[in-house]
PDB file of C-alpha atoms in Angstrom:
ATOM      1  CA  UNK A   1     132.303  79.240  84.054  1.00  0.00           C
ATOM      2  CA  UNK A   2     129.552  77.314  85.910  1.00  0.00           C
ATOM      3  CA  UNK A   3     126.145  77.385  84.259  1.00  0.00           C
ATOM      4  CA  UNK A   4     122.948  77.265  86.307  1.00  0.00           C
ATOM      5  CA  UNK A   5     119.231  77.654  85.815  1.00  0.00           C
ATOM      6  CA  UNK A   6     116.709  79.350  88.063  1.00  0.00           C
ATOM      7  CA  UNK A   7     113.399  81.135  87.817  1.00  0.00           C
ATOM      8  CA  UNK A   8     112.737  84.542  89.258  1.00  0.00           C
ATOM      9  CA  UNK A   9     111.078  87.935  89.112  1.00  0.00           C
ATOM     10  CA  UNK A  10     112.903  90.856  87.503  1.00  0.00           C
ATOM     11  CA  UNK A  11     113.107  93.592  90.151  1.00  0.00           C
ATOM     12  CA  UNK A  12     115.040  96.307  88.353  1.00  0.00           C
ATOM     13  CA  UNK A  13     117.053  97.032  85.221  1.00  0.00           C
ATOM     14  CA  UNK A  14     119.719  99.580  84.349  1.00  0.00           C
ATOM     15  CA  UNK A  15     121.569 100.289  81.091  1.00  0.00           C
ATOM     16  CA  UNK A  16     125.137  99.133  80.577  1.00  0.00           C
ATOM     17  CA  UNK A  17     127.329 100.300  77.695  1.00  0.00           C
ATOM     18  CA  UNK A  18     125.491 100.839  74.417  1.00  0.00           C
ATOM     19  CA  UNK A  19     123.304  97.779  74.142  1.00  0.00           C
ATOM     20  CA  UNK A  20     123.512  95.779  77.367  1.00  0.00           C
ATOM     21  CA  UNK A  21     121.512  95.913  80.549  1.00  0.00           C
ATOM     22  CA  UNK A  22     122.106  94.876  84.155  1.00  0.00           C
ATOM     23  CA  UNK A  23     119.086  93.129  85.633  1.00  0.00           C
ATOM     24  CA  UNK A  24     118.378  92.483  89.295  1.00  0.00           C
ATOM     25  CA  UNK A  25     116.328  89.335  89.856  1.00  0.00           C
ATOM     26  CA  UNK A  26     114.852  87.689  92.939  1.00  0.00           C
ATOM     27  CA  UNK A  27     115.141  84.002  92.152  1.00  0.00           C
ATOM     28  CA  UNK A  28     113.436  80.997  93.678  1.00  0.00           C
ATOM     29  CA  UNK A  29     116.545  79.086  94.787  1.00  0.00           C
ATOM     30  CA  UNK A  30     119.543  81.424  94.585  1.00  0.00           C
ATOM     31  CA  UNK A  31     118.084  84.580  96.112  1.00  0.00           C
ATOM     32  CA  UNK A  32     118.754  88.038  94.725  1.00  0.00           C
ATOM     33  CA  UNK A  33     121.230  88.128  91.854  1.00  0.00           C
ATOM     34  CA  UNK A  34     122.533  90.685  89.378  1.00  0.00           C
ATOM     35  CA  UNK A  35     123.293  89.661  85.833  1.00  0.00           C
ATOM     36  CA  UNK A  36     124.256  91.178  82.494  1.00  0.00           C
ATOM     37  CA  UNK A  37     121.827  90.715  79.624  1.00  0.00           C
ATOM     38  CA  UNK A  38     123.934  91.397  76.556  1.00  0.00           C
ATOM     39  CA  UNK A  39     122.461  93.154  73.547  1.00  0.00           C
ATOM     40  CA  UNK A  40     118.948  93.394  74.975  1.00  0.00           C
ATOM     41  CA  UNK A  41     118.617  97.077  74.102  1.00  0.00           C
ATOM     42  CA  UNK A  42     118.985  96.324  70.422  1.00  0.00           C
ATOM     43  CA  UNK A  43     115.748  95.947  68.447  1.00  0.00           C
ATOM     44  CA  UNK A  44     117.045  92.611  67.167  1.00  0.00           C
ATOM     45  CA  UNK A  45     117.494  91.153  70.676  1.00  0.00           C
ATOM     46  CA  UNK A  46     115.826  87.773  71.016  1.00  0.00           C
ATOM     47  CA  UNK A  47     114.858  88.217  74.670  1.00  0.00           C
ATOM     48  CA  UNK A  48     115.004  91.932  75.492  1.00  0.00           C
ATOM     49  CA  UNK A  49     111.272  92.261  76.164  1.00  0.00           C
ATOM     50  CA  UNK A  50     111.380  89.215  78.438  1.00  0.00           C
ATOM     51  CA  UNK A  51     113.553  90.972  81.005  1.00  0.00           C
ATOM     52  CA  UNK A  52     111.359  93.885  82.042  1.00  0.00           C
ATOM     53  CA  UNK A  53     110.557  94.638  85.718  1.00  0.00           C
ATOM     54  CA  UNK A  54     107.739  92.532  87.093  1.00  0.00           C
ATOM     55  CA  UNK A  55     108.217  89.703  84.609  1.00  0.00           C
ATOM     56  CA  UNK A  56     108.397  86.167  85.988  1.00  0.00           C
ATOM     57  CA  UNK A  57     111.102  84.429  83.971  1.00  0.00           C
ATOM     58  CA  UNK A  58     112.973  81.153  83.672  1.00  0.00           C
ATOM     59  CA  UNK A  59     116.680  81.958  83.249  1.00  0.00           C
ATOM     60  CA  UNK A  60     119.849  80.197  82.268  1.00  0.00           C
ATOM     61  CA  UNK A  61     122.970  82.000  83.430  1.00  0.00           C
ATOM     62  CA  UNK A  62     126.755  81.810  83.450  1.00  0.00           C
ATOM     63  CA  UNK A  63     128.118  82.515  86.908  1.00  0.00           C
ATOM     64  CA  UNK A  64     130.668  85.334  86.964  1.00  0.00           C
ATOM     65  CA  UNK A  65     132.924  86.936  89.561  1.00  0.00           C
ATOM     66  CA  UNK A  66     130.764  89.999  90.212  1.00  0.00           C
ATOM     67  CA  UNK A  67     127.953  89.742  87.657  1.00  0.00           C
ATOM     68  CA  UNK A  68     126.410  86.678  86.071  1.00  0.00           C
ATOM     69  CA  UNK A  69     125.478  86.601  82.384  1.00  0.00           C
ATOM     70  CA  UNK A  70     122.030  85.736  81.044  1.00  0.00           C
ATOM     71  CA  UNK A  71     122.266  83.208  78.198  1.00  0.00           C
ATOM     72  CA  UNK A  72     118.596  82.254  77.931  1.00  0.00           C
ATOM     73  CA  UNK A  73     115.331  83.773  79.158  1.00  0.00           C
ATOM     74  CA  UNK A  74     111.801  82.411  78.849  1.00  0.00           C
ATOM     75  CA  UNK A  75     108.694  84.091  80.210  1.00  0.00           C
ATOM     76  CA  UNK A  76     106.767  82.145  82.845  1.00  0.00           C
ATOM     77  CA  UNK A  77     104.188  84.912  83.421  1.00  0.00           C
ATOM     78  CA  UNK A  78     104.253  88.478  81.989  1.00  0.00           C
ATOM     79  CA  UNK A  79     102.897  90.116  85.132  1.00  0.00           C
ATOM     80  CA  UNK A  80     104.712  93.391  84.540  1.00  0.00           C
ATOM     81  CA  UNK A  81     103.302  93.897  81.048  1.00  0.00           C
ATOM     82  CA  UNK A  82      99.738  93.172  82.210  1.00  0.00           C
ATOM     83  CA  UNK A  83      99.987  95.465  85.236  1.00  0.00           C
ATOM     84  CA  UNK A  84     101.597  98.344  83.317  1.00  0.00           C
ATOM     85  CA  UNK A  85      98.308  99.267  81.621  1.00  0.00           C
ATOM     86  CA  UNK A  86      96.739 100.356  84.920  1.00  0.00           C
ATOM     87  CA  UNK A  87      98.426 103.141  86.912  1.00  0.00           C
ATOM     88  CA  UNK A  88      97.278 102.136  90.451  1.00  0.00           C
ATOM     89  CA  UNK A  89      98.372  98.535  89.855  1.00  0.00           C
ATOM     90  CA  UNK A  90     101.607  99.673  88.189  1.00  0.00           C
ATOM     91  CA  UNK A  91     102.626 101.905  91.107  1.00  0.00           C
ATOM     92  CA  UNK A  92     101.706  99.208  93.644  1.00  0.00           C
ATOM     93  CA  UNK A  93     103.865  96.710  91.759  1.00  0.00           C
ATOM     94  CA  UNK A  94     106.773  99.178  91.677  1.00  0.00           C
ATOM     95  CA  UNK A  95     106.669  99.474  95.479  1.00  0.00           C
ATOM     96  CA  UNK A  96     106.521  95.690  95.822  1.00  0.00           C
ATOM     97  CA  UNK A  97     109.533  95.156  93.556  1.00  0.00           C
ATOM     98  CA  UNK A  98     111.629  97.795  95.312  1.00  0.00           C
ATOM     99  CA  UNK A  99     110.660  96.429  98.727  1.00  0.00           C
ATOM    100  CA  UNK A 100     111.657  92.899  97.714  1.00  0.00           C
ATOM    101  CA  UNK A 101     115.055  94.176  96.611  1.00  0.00           C
ATOM    102  CA  UNK A 102     115.613  96.135  99.801  1.00  0.00           C
ATOM    103  CA  UNK A 103     114.546  93.280 102.089  1.00  0.00           C
ATOM    104  CA  UNK A 104     117.130  90.978 100.515  1.00  0.00           C
ATOM    105  CA  UNK A 105     120.155  92.604 102.051  1.00  0.00           C
ATOM    106  CA  UNK A 106     122.743  90.235 100.605  1.00  0.00           C
ATOM    107  CA  UNK A 107     123.032  88.704  97.181  1.00  0.00           C
ATOM    108  CA  UNK A 108     122.804  84.937  96.755  1.00  0.00           C
ATOM    109  CA  UNK A 109     121.020  84.409 100.051  1.00  0.00           C
ATOM    110  CA  UNK A 110     117.937  82.225  99.398  1.00  0.00           C
ATOM    111  CA  UNK A 111     114.659  83.978 100.223  1.00  0.00           C
ATOM    112  CA  UNK A 112     112.049  81.451  99.134  1.00  0.00           C
ATOM    113  CA  UNK A 113     109.196  82.810 101.261  1.00  0.00           C
ATOM    114  CA  UNK A 114     109.731  86.362 100.038  1.00  0.00           C
ATOM    115  CA  UNK A 115     109.934  85.115  96.457  1.00  0.00           C
ATOM    116  CA  UNK A 116     106.639  83.248  96.782  1.00  0.00           C
ATOM    117  CA  UNK A 117     104.979  86.297  98.363  1.00  0.00           C
ATOM    118  CA  UNK A 118     106.172  88.492  95.504  1.00  0.00           C
ATOM    119  CA  UNK A 119     104.937  86.105  92.814  1.00  0.00           C
ATOM    120  CA  UNK A 120     101.591  85.793  94.590  1.00  0.00           C
ATOM    121  CA  UNK A 121     101.256  89.555  94.960  1.00  0.00           C
ATOM    122  CA  UNK A 122     102.059  90.254  91.319  1.00  0.00           C
ATOM    123  CA  UNK A 123      99.669  87.506  90.213  1.00  0.00           C
ATOM    124  CA  UNK A 124      96.862  89.039  92.278  1.00  0.00           C
ATOM    125  CA  UNK A 125      97.570  92.504  90.871  1.00  0.00           C
ATOM    126  CA  UNK A 126      97.560  91.125  87.327  1.00  0.00           C
ATOM    127  CA  UNK A 127      94.217  89.406  87.877  1.00  0.00           C
ATOM    128  CA  UNK A 128      92.733  92.773  88.886  1.00  0.00           C
ATOM    129  CA  UNK A 129      90.061  91.342  91.173  1.00  0.00           C
ATOM    130  CA  UNK A 130      91.228  93.045  94.377  1.00  0.00           C
ATOM    131  CA  UNK A 131      91.979  96.725  95.118  1.00  0.00           C
ATOM    132  CA  UNK A 132      95.681  97.380  94.425  1.00  0.00           C
ATOM    133  CA  UNK A 133      96.158  99.226  97.717  1.00  0.00           C
ATOM    134  CA  UNK A 134      94.966  96.208  99.706  1.00  0.00           C
ATOM    135  CA  UNK A 135      97.109  93.815  97.685  1.00  0.00           C
ATOM    136  CA  UNK A 136     100.131  96.030  98.290  1.00  0.00           C
ATOM    137  CA  UNK A 137      99.578  96.411 102.033  1.00  0.00           C
ATOM    138  CA  UNK A 138      98.996  92.662 102.420  1.00  0.00           C
ATOM    139  CA  UNK A 139     102.268  91.987 100.607  1.00  0.00           C
ATOM    140  CA  UNK A 140     104.203  94.560 102.655  1.00  0.00           C
ATOM    141  CA  UNK A 141     102.917  93.245 105.999  1.00  0.00           C
ATOM    142  CA  UNK A 142     103.718  89.647 105.082  1.00  0.00           C
ATOM    143  CA  UNK A 143     107.082  90.489 103.509  1.00  0.00           C
ATOM    144  CA  UNK A 144     108.104  92.353 106.657  1.00  0.00           C
ATOM    145  CA  UNK A 145     106.936  89.423 108.776  1.00  0.00           C
ATOM    146  CA  UNK A 146     108.972  86.800 106.885  1.00  0.00           C
ATOM    147  CA  UNK A 147     111.975  89.147 107.051  1.00  0.00           C
ATOM    148  CA  UNK A 148     111.790  89.330 110.842  1.00  0.00           C
ATOM    149  CA  UNK A 149     109.876  92.608 111.219  1.00  0.00           C
ATOM    150  CA  UNK A 150     106.344  91.400 111.954  1.00  0.00           C
ATOM    151  CA  UNK A 151     104.013  94.156 113.133  1.00  0.00           C
ATOM    152  CA  UNK A 152     102.272  93.409 116.444  1.00  0.00           C
ATOM    153  CA  UNK A 153      98.553  93.963 115.853  1.00  0.00           C
ATOM    154  CA  UNK A 154      96.815  92.100 118.689  1.00  0.00           C
ATOM    155  CA  UNK A 155      98.815  92.181 121.927  1.00  0.00           C
ATOM    156  CA  UNK A 156     100.893  95.134 123.114  1.00  0.00           C
ATOM    157  CA  UNK A 157     104.268  95.133 121.381  1.00  0.00           C
ATOM    158  CA  UNK A 158     106.000  96.018 124.672  1.00  0.00           C
ATOM    159  CA  UNK A 159     104.295  94.166 127.525  1.00  0.00           C
ATOM    160  CA  UNK A 160     102.069  91.661 125.728  1.00  0.00           C
ATOM    161  CA  UNK A 161      98.812  92.998 127.171  1.00  0.00           C
ATOM    162  CA  UNK A 162      95.961  91.541 125.100  1.00  0.00           C
ATOM    163  CA  UNK A 163      94.253  93.979 122.752  1.00  0.00           C
ATOM    164  CA  UNK A 164      92.605  95.474 120.959  1.00  0.00           C
ATOM    165  CA  UNK A 165      94.835  98.563 121.167  1.00  0.00           C
ATOM    166  CA  UNK A 166      94.530 101.654 119.006  1.00  0.00           C
ATOM    167  CA  UNK A 167      97.939 103.318 119.431  1.00  0.00           C
ATOM    168  CA  UNK A 168     100.734 102.418 117.024  1.00  0.00           C
ATOM    169  CA  UNK A 169     104.406 102.880 117.856  1.00  0.00           C
ATOM    170  CA  UNK A 170     106.598 102.146 114.877  1.00  0.00           C
ATOM    171  CA  UNK A 171     109.849 101.931 116.919  1.00  0.00           C
ATOM    172  CA  UNK A 172     108.158  99.608 119.433  1.00  0.00           C
ATOM    173  CA  UNK A 173     107.064  97.249 116.666  1.00  0.00           C
ATOM    174  CA  UNK A 174     103.288  97.663 116.526  1.00  0.00           C
ATOM    175  CA  UNK A 175     100.293  98.492 118.662  1.00  0.00           C
ATOM    176  CA  UNK A 176     100.846  99.408 122.304  1.00  0.00           C
ATOM    177  CA  UNK A 177      98.605  99.575 125.370  1.00  0.00           C
ATOM    178  CA  UNK A 178      97.895 102.882 127.189  1.00  0.00           C
ATOM    179  CA  UNK A 179     100.459 102.094 129.907  1.00  0.00           C
ATOM    180  CA  UNK A 180     103.263 101.403 127.410  1.00  0.00           C
ATOM    181  CA  UNK A 181     102.376 104.110 124.905  1.00  0.00           C
ATOM    182  CA  UNK A 182     105.575 106.110 124.221  1.00  0.00           C
ATOM    183  CA  UNK A 183     105.884 109.668 123.042  1.00  0.00           C
ATOM    184  CA  UNK A 184     105.301 109.832 119.292  1.00  0.00           C
ATOM    185  CA  UNK A 185     102.870 106.929 119.088  1.00  0.00           C
ATOM    186  CA  UNK A 186      99.947 107.645 116.772  1.00  0.00           C
ATOM    187  CA  UNK A 187      96.297 106.926 117.411  1.00  0.00           C
ATOM    188  CA  UNK A 188      94.588 104.587 114.969  1.00  0.00           C
ATOM    189  CA  UNK A 189      90.963 103.682 114.541  1.00  0.00           C
ATOM    190  CA  UNK A 190      90.170 100.149 115.619  1.00  0.00           C
ATOM    191  CA  UNK A 191      88.833  99.593 112.088  1.00  0.00           C
ATOM    192  CA  UNK A 192      92.278 100.347 110.642  1.00  0.00           C
ATOM    193  CA  UNK A 193      93.992  98.031 113.125  1.00  0.00           C
ATOM    194  CA  UNK A 194      91.544  95.263 112.250  1.00  0.00           C
ATOM    195  CA  UNK A 195      92.117  95.861 108.535  1.00  0.00           C
ATOM    196  CA  UNK A 196      95.863  95.388 108.991  1.00  0.00           C
ATOM    197  CA  UNK A 197      95.221  92.175 110.913  1.00  0.00           C
ATOM    198  CA  UNK A 198      92.845  90.932 108.210  1.00  0.00           C
ATOM    199  CA  UNK A 199      95.395  91.657 105.473  1.00  0.00           C
ATOM    200  CA  UNK A 200      98.112  89.865 107.403  1.00  0.00           C
ATOM    201  CA  UNK A 201      95.965  86.772 107.924  1.00  0.00           C
ATOM    202  CA  UNK A 202      94.333  86.825 104.477  1.00  0.00           C
ATOM    203  CA  UNK A 203      90.726  87.627 105.420  1.00  0.00           C
ATOM    204  CA  UNK A 204      89.931  89.277 102.080  1.00  0.00           C
ATOM    205  CA  UNK A 205      86.175  89.332 102.644  1.00  0.00           C
ATOM    206  CA  UNK A 206      86.547  91.514 105.735  1.00  0.00           C
ATOM    207  CA  UNK A 207      89.293  93.635 104.155  1.00  0.00           C
ATOM    208  CA  UNK A 208      87.237  94.244 101.023  1.00  0.00           C
ATOM    209  CA  UNK A 209      84.291  95.521 103.069  1.00  0.00           C
ATOM    210  CA  UNK A 210      86.263  98.412 104.589  1.00  0.00           C
ATOM    211  CA  UNK A 211      85.795 102.087 103.760  1.00  0.00           C
ATOM    212  CA  UNK A 212      88.270 104.049 101.664  1.00  0.00           C
ATOM    213  CA  UNK A 213      89.324 106.257 104.574  1.00  0.00           C
ATOM    214  CA  UNK A 214      90.116 103.172 106.662  1.00  0.00           C
ATOM    215  CA  UNK A 215      92.261 101.777 103.859  1.00  0.00           C
ATOM    216  CA  UNK A 216      94.159 105.050 103.549  1.00  0.00           C
ATOM    217  CA  UNK A 217      94.758 105.210 107.290  1.00  0.00           C
ATOM    218  CA  UNK A 218      96.011 101.632 107.392  1.00  0.00           C
ATOM    219  CA  UNK A 219      98.149 102.148 104.287  1.00  0.00           C
ATOM    220  CA  UNK A 220      99.844 105.197 105.809  1.00  0.00           C
ATOM    221  CA  UNK A 221     100.766 103.182 108.895  1.00  0.00           C
ATOM    222  CA  UNK A 222     102.173 100.338 106.785  1.00  0.00           C
ATOM    223  CA  UNK A 223     104.271 102.796 104.749  1.00  0.00           C
ATOM    224  CA  UNK A 224     105.668 104.415 107.902  1.00  0.00           C
ATOM    225  CA  UNK A 225     106.471 101.020 109.438  1.00  0.00           C
ATOM    226  CA  UNK A 226     108.139  99.801 106.246  1.00  0.00           C
ATOM    227  CA  UNK A 227     110.349 102.845 105.824  1.00  0.00           C
ATOM    228  CA  UNK A 228     111.390 102.764 109.479  1.00  0.00           C
ATOM    229  CA  UNK A 229     112.739  99.242 109.094  1.00  0.00           C
ATOM    230  CA  UNK A 230     114.310  99.933 105.697  1.00  0.00           C
ATOM    231  CA  UNK A 231     115.917 103.025 107.300  1.00  0.00           C
ATOM    232  CA  UNK A 232     115.165 105.332 104.386  1.00  0.00           C
ATOM    233  CA  UNK A 233     112.389 105.969 101.901  1.00  0.00           C
ATOM    234  CA  UNK A 234     111.470 104.020  98.819  1.00  0.00           C
ATOM    235  CA  UNK A 235     111.811 105.772  95.468  1.00  0.00           C
ATOM    236  CA  UNK A 236     108.534 104.332  94.207  1.00  0.00           C
ATOM    237  CA  UNK A 237     106.415 105.230  97.239  1.00  0.00           C
ATOM    238  CA  UNK A 238     105.708 108.924  96.412  1.00  0.00           C
ATOM    239  CA  UNK A 239     104.186 107.818  93.093  1.00  0.00           C
ATOM    240  CA  UNK A 240     101.803 105.355  94.699  1.00  0.00           C
ATOM    241  CA  UNK A 241      98.141 105.951  93.948  1.00  0.00           C
ATOM    242  CA  UNK A 242      95.826 104.830  96.715  1.00  0.00           C
ATOM    243  CA  UNK A 243      92.064 104.464  96.286  1.00  0.00           C
TER     244      UNK A 243
END
């Protein structure tokens, strides 16, 4: 069987048989893969703790027909273990990992930009210098954008009329002007619209100066937009703690 090496972030794990585990990993070069890690649930396993969700690992694998097999695993950065000690950061990371898995619709399709966004988001959460809710929403907006679902935040999503606009239509793809506003569009404060734009462009100084209620309003809109494009809800989202 062909052997290959790649680095990636563990997205999810599930038990297999008595001592094995199936891991889902978003890798730098190969894309999303699933692999069997044999014996990792035994206390004597040499790399069981290295394959936990949120861990950035360097892997050596045997390529299989349906599942690859992990033969070596080395930790690059233990983001998951660091984040796990703080509930708001832990729940934000869980949403990020599930989103990354769902946005990679097919296995073995390279997704370098999404991979880099995920590593950057987990690194920022682990550093603990920015509010987890802002880190999460910045990741979600950018991940959607690189996946082809960018949210229009300046010009009208339907006619292109320059903004600012304060009505958001999820089906239309972002903010809409009064003339294009469809039934079901929600009104947003201009502060929340600006916060989303700042998070998308990386203006952390402006984003960090916002009020809690503005962050919650913006976060609710991001969650609705995300789930619309994913077509059904995320398991981790109801557990998210927003400040």
